[in-house]
PDB file of C-alpha atoms in Angstrom:
ATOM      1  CA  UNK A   1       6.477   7.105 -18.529  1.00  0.00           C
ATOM      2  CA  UNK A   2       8.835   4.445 -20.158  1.00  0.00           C
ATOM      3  CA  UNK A   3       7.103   0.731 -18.269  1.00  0.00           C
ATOM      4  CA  UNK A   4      10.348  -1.350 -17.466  1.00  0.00           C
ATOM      5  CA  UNK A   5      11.157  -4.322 -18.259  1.00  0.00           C
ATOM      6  CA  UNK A   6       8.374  -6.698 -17.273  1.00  0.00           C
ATOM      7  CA  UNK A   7       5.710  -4.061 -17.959  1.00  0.00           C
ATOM      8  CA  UNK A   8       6.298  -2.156 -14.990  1.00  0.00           C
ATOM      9  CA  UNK A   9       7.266   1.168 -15.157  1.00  0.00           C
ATOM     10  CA  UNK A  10      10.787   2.459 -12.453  1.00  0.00           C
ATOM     11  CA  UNK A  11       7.981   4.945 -10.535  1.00  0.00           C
ATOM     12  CA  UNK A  12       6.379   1.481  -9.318  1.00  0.00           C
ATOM     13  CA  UNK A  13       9.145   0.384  -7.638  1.00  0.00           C
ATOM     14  CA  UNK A  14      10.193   3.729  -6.449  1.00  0.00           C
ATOM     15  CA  UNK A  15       6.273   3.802  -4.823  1.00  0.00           C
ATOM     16  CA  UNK A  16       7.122   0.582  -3.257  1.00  0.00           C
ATOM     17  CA  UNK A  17      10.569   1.610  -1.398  1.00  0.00           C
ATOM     18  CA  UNK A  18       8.494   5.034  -0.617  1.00  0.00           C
ATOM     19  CA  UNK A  19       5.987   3.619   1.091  1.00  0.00           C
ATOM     20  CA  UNK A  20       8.590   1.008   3.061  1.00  0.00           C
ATOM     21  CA  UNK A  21      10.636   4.702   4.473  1.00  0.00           C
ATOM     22  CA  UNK A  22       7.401   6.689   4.864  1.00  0.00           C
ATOM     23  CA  UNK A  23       4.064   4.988   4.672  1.00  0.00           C
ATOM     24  CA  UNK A  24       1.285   6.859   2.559  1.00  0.00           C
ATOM     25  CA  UNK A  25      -1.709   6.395   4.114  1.00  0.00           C
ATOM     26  CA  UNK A  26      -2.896  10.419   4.708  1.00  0.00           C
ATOM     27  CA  UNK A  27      -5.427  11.681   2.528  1.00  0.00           C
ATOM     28  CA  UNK A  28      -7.238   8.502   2.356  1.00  0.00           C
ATOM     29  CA  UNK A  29      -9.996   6.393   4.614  1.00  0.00           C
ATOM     30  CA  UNK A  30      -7.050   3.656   5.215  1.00  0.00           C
ATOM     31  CA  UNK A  31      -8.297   1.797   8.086  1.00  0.00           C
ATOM     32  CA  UNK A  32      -6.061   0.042  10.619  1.00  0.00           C
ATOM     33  CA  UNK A  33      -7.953  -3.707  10.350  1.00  0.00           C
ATOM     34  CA  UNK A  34      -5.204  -5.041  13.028  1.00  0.00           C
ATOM     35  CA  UNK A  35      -1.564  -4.903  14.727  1.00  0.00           C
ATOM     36  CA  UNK A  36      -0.469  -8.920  15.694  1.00  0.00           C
ATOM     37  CA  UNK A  37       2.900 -10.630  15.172  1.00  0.00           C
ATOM     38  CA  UNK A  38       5.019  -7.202  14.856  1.00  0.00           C
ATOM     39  CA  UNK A  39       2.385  -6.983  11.806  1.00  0.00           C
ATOM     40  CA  UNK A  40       0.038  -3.702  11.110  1.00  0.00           C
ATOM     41  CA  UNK A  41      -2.381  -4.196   8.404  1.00  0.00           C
ATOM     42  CA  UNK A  42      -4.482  -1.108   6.757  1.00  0.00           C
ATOM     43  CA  UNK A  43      -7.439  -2.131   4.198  1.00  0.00           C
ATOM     44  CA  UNK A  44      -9.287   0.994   1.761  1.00  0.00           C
ATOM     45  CA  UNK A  45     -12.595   0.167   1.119  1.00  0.00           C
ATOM     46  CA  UNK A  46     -12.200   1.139  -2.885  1.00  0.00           C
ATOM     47  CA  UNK A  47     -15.076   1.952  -5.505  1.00  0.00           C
ATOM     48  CA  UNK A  48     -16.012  -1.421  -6.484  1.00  0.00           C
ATOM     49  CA  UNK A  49     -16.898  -2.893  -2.929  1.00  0.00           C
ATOM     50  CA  UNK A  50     -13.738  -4.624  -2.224  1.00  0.00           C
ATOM     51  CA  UNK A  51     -10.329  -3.810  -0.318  1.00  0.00           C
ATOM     52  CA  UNK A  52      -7.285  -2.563  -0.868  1.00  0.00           C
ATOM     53  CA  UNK A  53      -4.555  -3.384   1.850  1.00  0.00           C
ATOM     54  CA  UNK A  54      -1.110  -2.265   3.011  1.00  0.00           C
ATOM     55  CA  UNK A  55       0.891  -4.545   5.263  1.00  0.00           C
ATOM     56  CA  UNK A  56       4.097  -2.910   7.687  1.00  0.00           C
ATOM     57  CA  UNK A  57       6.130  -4.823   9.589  1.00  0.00           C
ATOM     58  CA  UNK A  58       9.321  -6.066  11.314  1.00  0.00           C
ATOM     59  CA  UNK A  59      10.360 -10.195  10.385  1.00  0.00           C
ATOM     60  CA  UNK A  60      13.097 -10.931  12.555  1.00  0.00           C
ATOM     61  CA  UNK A  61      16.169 -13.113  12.232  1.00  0.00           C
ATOM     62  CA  UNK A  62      15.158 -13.109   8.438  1.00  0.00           C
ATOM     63  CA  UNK A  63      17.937 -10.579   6.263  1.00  0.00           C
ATOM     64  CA  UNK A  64      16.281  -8.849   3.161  1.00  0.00           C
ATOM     65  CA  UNK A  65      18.498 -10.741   0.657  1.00  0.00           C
ATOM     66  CA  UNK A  66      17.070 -14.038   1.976  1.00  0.00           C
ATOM     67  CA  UNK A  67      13.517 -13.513   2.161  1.00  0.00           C
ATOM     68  CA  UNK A  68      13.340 -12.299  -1.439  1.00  0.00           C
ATOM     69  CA  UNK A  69      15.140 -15.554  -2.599  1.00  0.00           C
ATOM     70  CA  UNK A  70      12.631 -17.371  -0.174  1.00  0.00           C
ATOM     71  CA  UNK A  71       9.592 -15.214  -1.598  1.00  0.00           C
ATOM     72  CA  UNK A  72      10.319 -15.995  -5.103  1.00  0.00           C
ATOM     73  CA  UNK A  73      11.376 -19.959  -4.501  1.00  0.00           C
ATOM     74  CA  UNK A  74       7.983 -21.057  -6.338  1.00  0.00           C
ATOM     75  CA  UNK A  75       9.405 -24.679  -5.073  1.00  0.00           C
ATOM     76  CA  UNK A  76      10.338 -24.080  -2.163  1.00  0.00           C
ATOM     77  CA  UNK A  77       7.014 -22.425  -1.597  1.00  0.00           C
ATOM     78  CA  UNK A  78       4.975 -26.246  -2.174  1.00  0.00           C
ATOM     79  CA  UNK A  79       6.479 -26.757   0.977  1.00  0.00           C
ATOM     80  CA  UNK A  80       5.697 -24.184   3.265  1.00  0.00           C
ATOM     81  CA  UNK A  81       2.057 -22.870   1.882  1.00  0.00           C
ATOM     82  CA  UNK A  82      -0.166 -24.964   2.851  1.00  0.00           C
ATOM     83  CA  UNK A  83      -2.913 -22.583   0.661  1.00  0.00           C
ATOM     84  CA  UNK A  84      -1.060 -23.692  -2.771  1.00  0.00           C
ATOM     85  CA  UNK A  85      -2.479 -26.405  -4.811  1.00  0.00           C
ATOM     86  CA  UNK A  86      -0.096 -25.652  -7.763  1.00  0.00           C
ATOM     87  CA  UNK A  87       2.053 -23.176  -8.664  1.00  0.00           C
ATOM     88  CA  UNK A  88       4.883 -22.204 -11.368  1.00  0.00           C
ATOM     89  CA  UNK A  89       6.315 -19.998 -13.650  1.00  0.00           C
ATOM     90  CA  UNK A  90       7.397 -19.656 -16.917  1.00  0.00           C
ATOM     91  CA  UNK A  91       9.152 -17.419 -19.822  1.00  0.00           C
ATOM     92  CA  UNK A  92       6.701 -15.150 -21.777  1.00  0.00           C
ATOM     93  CA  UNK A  93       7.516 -13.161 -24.867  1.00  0.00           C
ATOM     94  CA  UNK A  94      10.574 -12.435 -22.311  1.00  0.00           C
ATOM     95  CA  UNK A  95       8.327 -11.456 -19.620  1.00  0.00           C
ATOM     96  CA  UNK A  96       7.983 -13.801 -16.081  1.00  0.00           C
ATOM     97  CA  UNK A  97       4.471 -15.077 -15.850  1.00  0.00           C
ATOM     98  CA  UNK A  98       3.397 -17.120 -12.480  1.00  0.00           C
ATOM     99  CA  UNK A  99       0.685 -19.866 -12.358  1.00  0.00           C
ATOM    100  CA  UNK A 100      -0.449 -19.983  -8.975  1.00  0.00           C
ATOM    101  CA  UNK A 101      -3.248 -22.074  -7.852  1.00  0.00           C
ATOM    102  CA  UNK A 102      -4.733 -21.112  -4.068  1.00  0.00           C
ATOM    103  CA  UNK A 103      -6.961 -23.705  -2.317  1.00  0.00           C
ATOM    104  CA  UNK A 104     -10.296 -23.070  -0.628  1.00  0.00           C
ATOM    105  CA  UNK A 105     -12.020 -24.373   2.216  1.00  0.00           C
ATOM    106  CA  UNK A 106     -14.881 -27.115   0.582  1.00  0.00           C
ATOM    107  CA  UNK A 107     -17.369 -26.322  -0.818  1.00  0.00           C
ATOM    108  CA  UNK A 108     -15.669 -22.745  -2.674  1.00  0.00           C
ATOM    109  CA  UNK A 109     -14.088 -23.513  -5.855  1.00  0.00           C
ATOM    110  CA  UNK A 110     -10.362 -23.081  -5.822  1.00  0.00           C
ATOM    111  CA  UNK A 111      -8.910 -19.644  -7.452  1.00  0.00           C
ATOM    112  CA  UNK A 112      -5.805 -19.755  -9.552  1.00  0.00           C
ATOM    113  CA  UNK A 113      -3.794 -16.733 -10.451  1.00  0.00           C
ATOM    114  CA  UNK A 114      -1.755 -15.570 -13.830  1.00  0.00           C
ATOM    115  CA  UNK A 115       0.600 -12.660 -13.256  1.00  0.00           C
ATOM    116  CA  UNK A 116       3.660 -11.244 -14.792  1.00  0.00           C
ATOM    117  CA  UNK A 117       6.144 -10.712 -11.884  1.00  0.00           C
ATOM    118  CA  UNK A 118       9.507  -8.707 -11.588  1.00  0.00           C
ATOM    119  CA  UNK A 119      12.025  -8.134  -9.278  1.00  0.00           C
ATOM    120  CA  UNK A 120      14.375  -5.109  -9.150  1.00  0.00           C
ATOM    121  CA  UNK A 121      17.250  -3.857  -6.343  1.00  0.00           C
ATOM    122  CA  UNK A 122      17.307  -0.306  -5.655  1.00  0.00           C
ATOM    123  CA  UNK A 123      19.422   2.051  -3.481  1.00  0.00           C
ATOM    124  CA  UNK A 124      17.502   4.535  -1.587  1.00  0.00           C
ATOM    125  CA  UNK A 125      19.146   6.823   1.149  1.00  0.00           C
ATOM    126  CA  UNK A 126      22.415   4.205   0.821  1.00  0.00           C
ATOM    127  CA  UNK A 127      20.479   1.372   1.743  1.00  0.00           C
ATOM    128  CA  UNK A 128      19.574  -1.511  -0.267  1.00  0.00           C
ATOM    129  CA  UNK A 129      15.879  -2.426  -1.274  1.00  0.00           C
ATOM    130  CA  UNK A 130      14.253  -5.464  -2.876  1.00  0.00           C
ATOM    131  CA  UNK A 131      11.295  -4.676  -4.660  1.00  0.00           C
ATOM    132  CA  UNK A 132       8.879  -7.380  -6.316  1.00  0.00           C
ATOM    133  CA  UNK A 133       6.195  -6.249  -8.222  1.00  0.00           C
ATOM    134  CA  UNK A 134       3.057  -8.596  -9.549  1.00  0.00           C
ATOM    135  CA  UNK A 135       0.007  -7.731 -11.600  1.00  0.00           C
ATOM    136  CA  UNK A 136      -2.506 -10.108 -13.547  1.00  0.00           C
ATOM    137  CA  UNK A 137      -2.335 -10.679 -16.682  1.00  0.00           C
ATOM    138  CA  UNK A 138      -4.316 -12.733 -19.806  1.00  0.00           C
ATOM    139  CA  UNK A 139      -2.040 -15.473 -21.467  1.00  0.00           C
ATOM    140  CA  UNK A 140      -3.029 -17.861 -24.231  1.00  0.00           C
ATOM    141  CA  UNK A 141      -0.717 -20.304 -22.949  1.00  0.00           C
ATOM    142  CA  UNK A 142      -2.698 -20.798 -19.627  1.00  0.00           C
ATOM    143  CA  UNK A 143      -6.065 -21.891 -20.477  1.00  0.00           C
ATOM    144  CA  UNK A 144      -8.648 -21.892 -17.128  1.00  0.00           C
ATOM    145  CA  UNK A 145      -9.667 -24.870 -15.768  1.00  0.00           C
ATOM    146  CA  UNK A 146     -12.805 -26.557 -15.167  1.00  0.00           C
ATOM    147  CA  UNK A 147     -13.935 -25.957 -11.700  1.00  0.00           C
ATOM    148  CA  UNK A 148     -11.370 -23.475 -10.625  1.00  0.00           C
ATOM    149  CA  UNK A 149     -12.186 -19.444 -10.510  1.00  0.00           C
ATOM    150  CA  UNK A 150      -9.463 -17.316 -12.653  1.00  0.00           C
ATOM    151  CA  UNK A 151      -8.844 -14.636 -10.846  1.00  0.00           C
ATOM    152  CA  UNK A 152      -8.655 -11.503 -13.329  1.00  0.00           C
ATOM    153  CA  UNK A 153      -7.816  -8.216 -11.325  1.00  0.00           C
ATOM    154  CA  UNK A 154      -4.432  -8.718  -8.889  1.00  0.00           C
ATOM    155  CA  UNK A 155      -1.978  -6.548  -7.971  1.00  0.00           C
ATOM    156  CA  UNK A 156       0.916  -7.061  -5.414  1.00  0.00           C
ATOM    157  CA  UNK A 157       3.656  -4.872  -4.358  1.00  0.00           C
ATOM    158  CA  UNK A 158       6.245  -5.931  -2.231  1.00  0.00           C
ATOM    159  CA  UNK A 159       9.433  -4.275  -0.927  1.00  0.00           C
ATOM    160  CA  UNK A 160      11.917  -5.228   1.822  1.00  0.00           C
ATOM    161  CA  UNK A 161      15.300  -3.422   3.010  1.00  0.00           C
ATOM    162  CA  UNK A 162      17.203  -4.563   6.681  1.00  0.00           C
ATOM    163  CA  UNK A 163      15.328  -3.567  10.725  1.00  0.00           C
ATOM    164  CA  UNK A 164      19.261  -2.386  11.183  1.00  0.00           C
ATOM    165  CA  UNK A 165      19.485  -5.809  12.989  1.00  0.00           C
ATOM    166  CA  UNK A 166      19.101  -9.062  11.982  1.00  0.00           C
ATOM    167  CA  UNK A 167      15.677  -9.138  10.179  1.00  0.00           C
ATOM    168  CA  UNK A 168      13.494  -7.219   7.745  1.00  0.00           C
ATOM    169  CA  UNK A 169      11.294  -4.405   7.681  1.00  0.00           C
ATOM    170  CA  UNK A 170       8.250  -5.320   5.005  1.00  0.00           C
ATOM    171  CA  UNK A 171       5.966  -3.329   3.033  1.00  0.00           C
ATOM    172  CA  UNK A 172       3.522  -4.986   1.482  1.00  0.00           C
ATOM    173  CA  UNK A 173       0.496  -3.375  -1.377  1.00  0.00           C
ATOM    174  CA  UNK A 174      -2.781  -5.967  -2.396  1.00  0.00           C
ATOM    175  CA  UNK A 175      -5.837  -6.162  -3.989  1.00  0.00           C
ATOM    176  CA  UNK A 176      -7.461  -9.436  -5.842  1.00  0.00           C
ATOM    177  CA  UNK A 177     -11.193  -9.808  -6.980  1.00  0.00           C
ATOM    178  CA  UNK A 178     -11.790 -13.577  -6.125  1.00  0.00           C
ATOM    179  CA  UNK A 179     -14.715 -13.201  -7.995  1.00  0.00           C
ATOM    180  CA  UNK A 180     -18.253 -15.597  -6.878  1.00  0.00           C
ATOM    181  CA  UNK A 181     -19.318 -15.281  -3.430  1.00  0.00           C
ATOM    182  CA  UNK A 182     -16.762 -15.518  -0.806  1.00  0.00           C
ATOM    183  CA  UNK A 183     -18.404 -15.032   2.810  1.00  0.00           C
ATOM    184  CA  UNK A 184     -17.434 -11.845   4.714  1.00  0.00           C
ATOM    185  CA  UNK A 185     -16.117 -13.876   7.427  1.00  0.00           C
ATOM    186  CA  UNK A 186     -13.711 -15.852   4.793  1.00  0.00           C
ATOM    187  CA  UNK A 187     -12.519 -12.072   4.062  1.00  0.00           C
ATOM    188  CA  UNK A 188     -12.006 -10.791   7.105  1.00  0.00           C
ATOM    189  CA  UNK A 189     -10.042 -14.036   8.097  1.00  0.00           C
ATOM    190  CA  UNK A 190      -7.575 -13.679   5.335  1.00  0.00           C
ATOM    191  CA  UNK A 191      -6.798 -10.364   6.540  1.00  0.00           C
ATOM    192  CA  UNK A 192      -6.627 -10.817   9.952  1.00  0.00           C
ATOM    193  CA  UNK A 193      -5.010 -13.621  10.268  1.00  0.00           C
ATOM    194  CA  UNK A 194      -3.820 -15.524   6.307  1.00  0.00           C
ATOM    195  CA  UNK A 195      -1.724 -12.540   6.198  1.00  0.00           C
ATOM    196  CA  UNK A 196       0.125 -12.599   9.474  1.00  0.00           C
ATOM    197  CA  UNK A 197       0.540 -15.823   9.720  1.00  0.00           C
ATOM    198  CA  UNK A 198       1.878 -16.104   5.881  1.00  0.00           C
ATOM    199  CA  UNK A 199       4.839 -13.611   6.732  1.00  0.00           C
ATOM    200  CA  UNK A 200       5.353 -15.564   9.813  1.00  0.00           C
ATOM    201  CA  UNK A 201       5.434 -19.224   7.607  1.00  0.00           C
ATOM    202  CA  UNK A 202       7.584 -17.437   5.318  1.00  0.00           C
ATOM    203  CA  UNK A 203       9.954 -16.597   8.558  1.00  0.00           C
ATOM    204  CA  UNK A 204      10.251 -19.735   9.477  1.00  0.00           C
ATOM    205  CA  UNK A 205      10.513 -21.004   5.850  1.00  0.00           C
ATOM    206  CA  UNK A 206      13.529 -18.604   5.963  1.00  0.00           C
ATOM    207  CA  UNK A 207      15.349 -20.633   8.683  1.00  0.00           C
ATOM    208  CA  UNK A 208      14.157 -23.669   6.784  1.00  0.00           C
ATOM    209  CA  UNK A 209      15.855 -22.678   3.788  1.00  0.00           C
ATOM    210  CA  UNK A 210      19.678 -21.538   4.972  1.00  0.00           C
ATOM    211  CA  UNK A 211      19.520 -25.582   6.191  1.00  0.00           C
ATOM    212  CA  UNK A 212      18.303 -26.541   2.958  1.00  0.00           C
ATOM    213  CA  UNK A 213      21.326 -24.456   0.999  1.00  0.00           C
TER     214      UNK A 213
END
């Protein structure tokens, strides 16, 4: 299969809208972790010991258009993540490559991210779908930093079309290796409640940023 541009190949982002219409989680030990905020999160325990999860949901008041332009304001996003330390991105041998920097409750080492990311519009059953795609990569021109974990293995897989209303129905695919030793209850707080509460931030960031334009 020919990878589009971006190194991702058209079946990625045809996965993504699939799973938004009809979500694949048959034929697999998906577990539902927890339902909150409109918000029901699966996780896959996979063969290395760590999780896989899928995200569905319903962001209201939020249109798809916007919260794609919100989701891939790397400015705009200093100001409503309180988890980023520093992030950025940057032209690549024509590729997008993000420099994201999470921070971690003392005394865990910060992890920081490198990852080419690409964003693609597709039509599927006459309605429109924003697809972002993100997946780790190795660059020369970001060098790791003393004191901070590089996280090597990410993947992130996010698509969004209109509820029919006013808002957004979300799909959302992840998996990082944080690498060290991150407590189980550090884990199990991300999921349950980092994620949920980041889609609702980014809600509200939404509202936040019609003002701001």
């Amino acid at each position: 299969m020919e990878p589009a541009a971006g190194g991702f190949s058209e079946e990625q982002f045809r996965e993504a809208c699939a799973e938004l219409q009809q979500p694949a989680l048959a034929g697999a030990d998906w577990q539902l972790l927890v339902e909150t905020l409109g918000i029901s999160i699966y996780r896959l325990l996979d063969q290395t010991g760590l999780y896989e999860y899928k995200v569905f949901g319903i962001l209201e008041d939020c249109p798809p258009a916007l919260l794609a332009d919100v989701y891939l304001d790397l400015d705009y996003r200093k100001q409503w993540d309180q988890y980023v330390k520093e992030v950025y991105e940057k032209e690549c041998n024509g590729e997008t490559v993000v420099y994201w920097e999470v921070k971690y409750p003392f005394p865990m080492s910060n992890r920081d991210y490198v990852y080419l990311r690409q964003r693609q519009e597709l039509e599927m059953e006459g309605q429109k779908i924003y697809v972002i795609l993100a997946q780790s990569t190795s660059m020369p021109q970001f060098a790791e930093k003393p004191g901070v974990i590089r996280v090597k293995q990410y993947k992130q897989s996010l698509a969004i079309e209109s509820d029919g209303k006013k808002g957004s129905k979300v799909f959302m695919y992840y998996f990082d290796n944080p690498g060290g030793q991150i407590p189980s209850w550090l884990i199990n707080w991300a999921a349950k409640n980092g994620v949920p509460n980041f889609l609702k931030d980014m809600a509200k960031a939404c509202h936040r940023y019609l003002k701001k334009t």
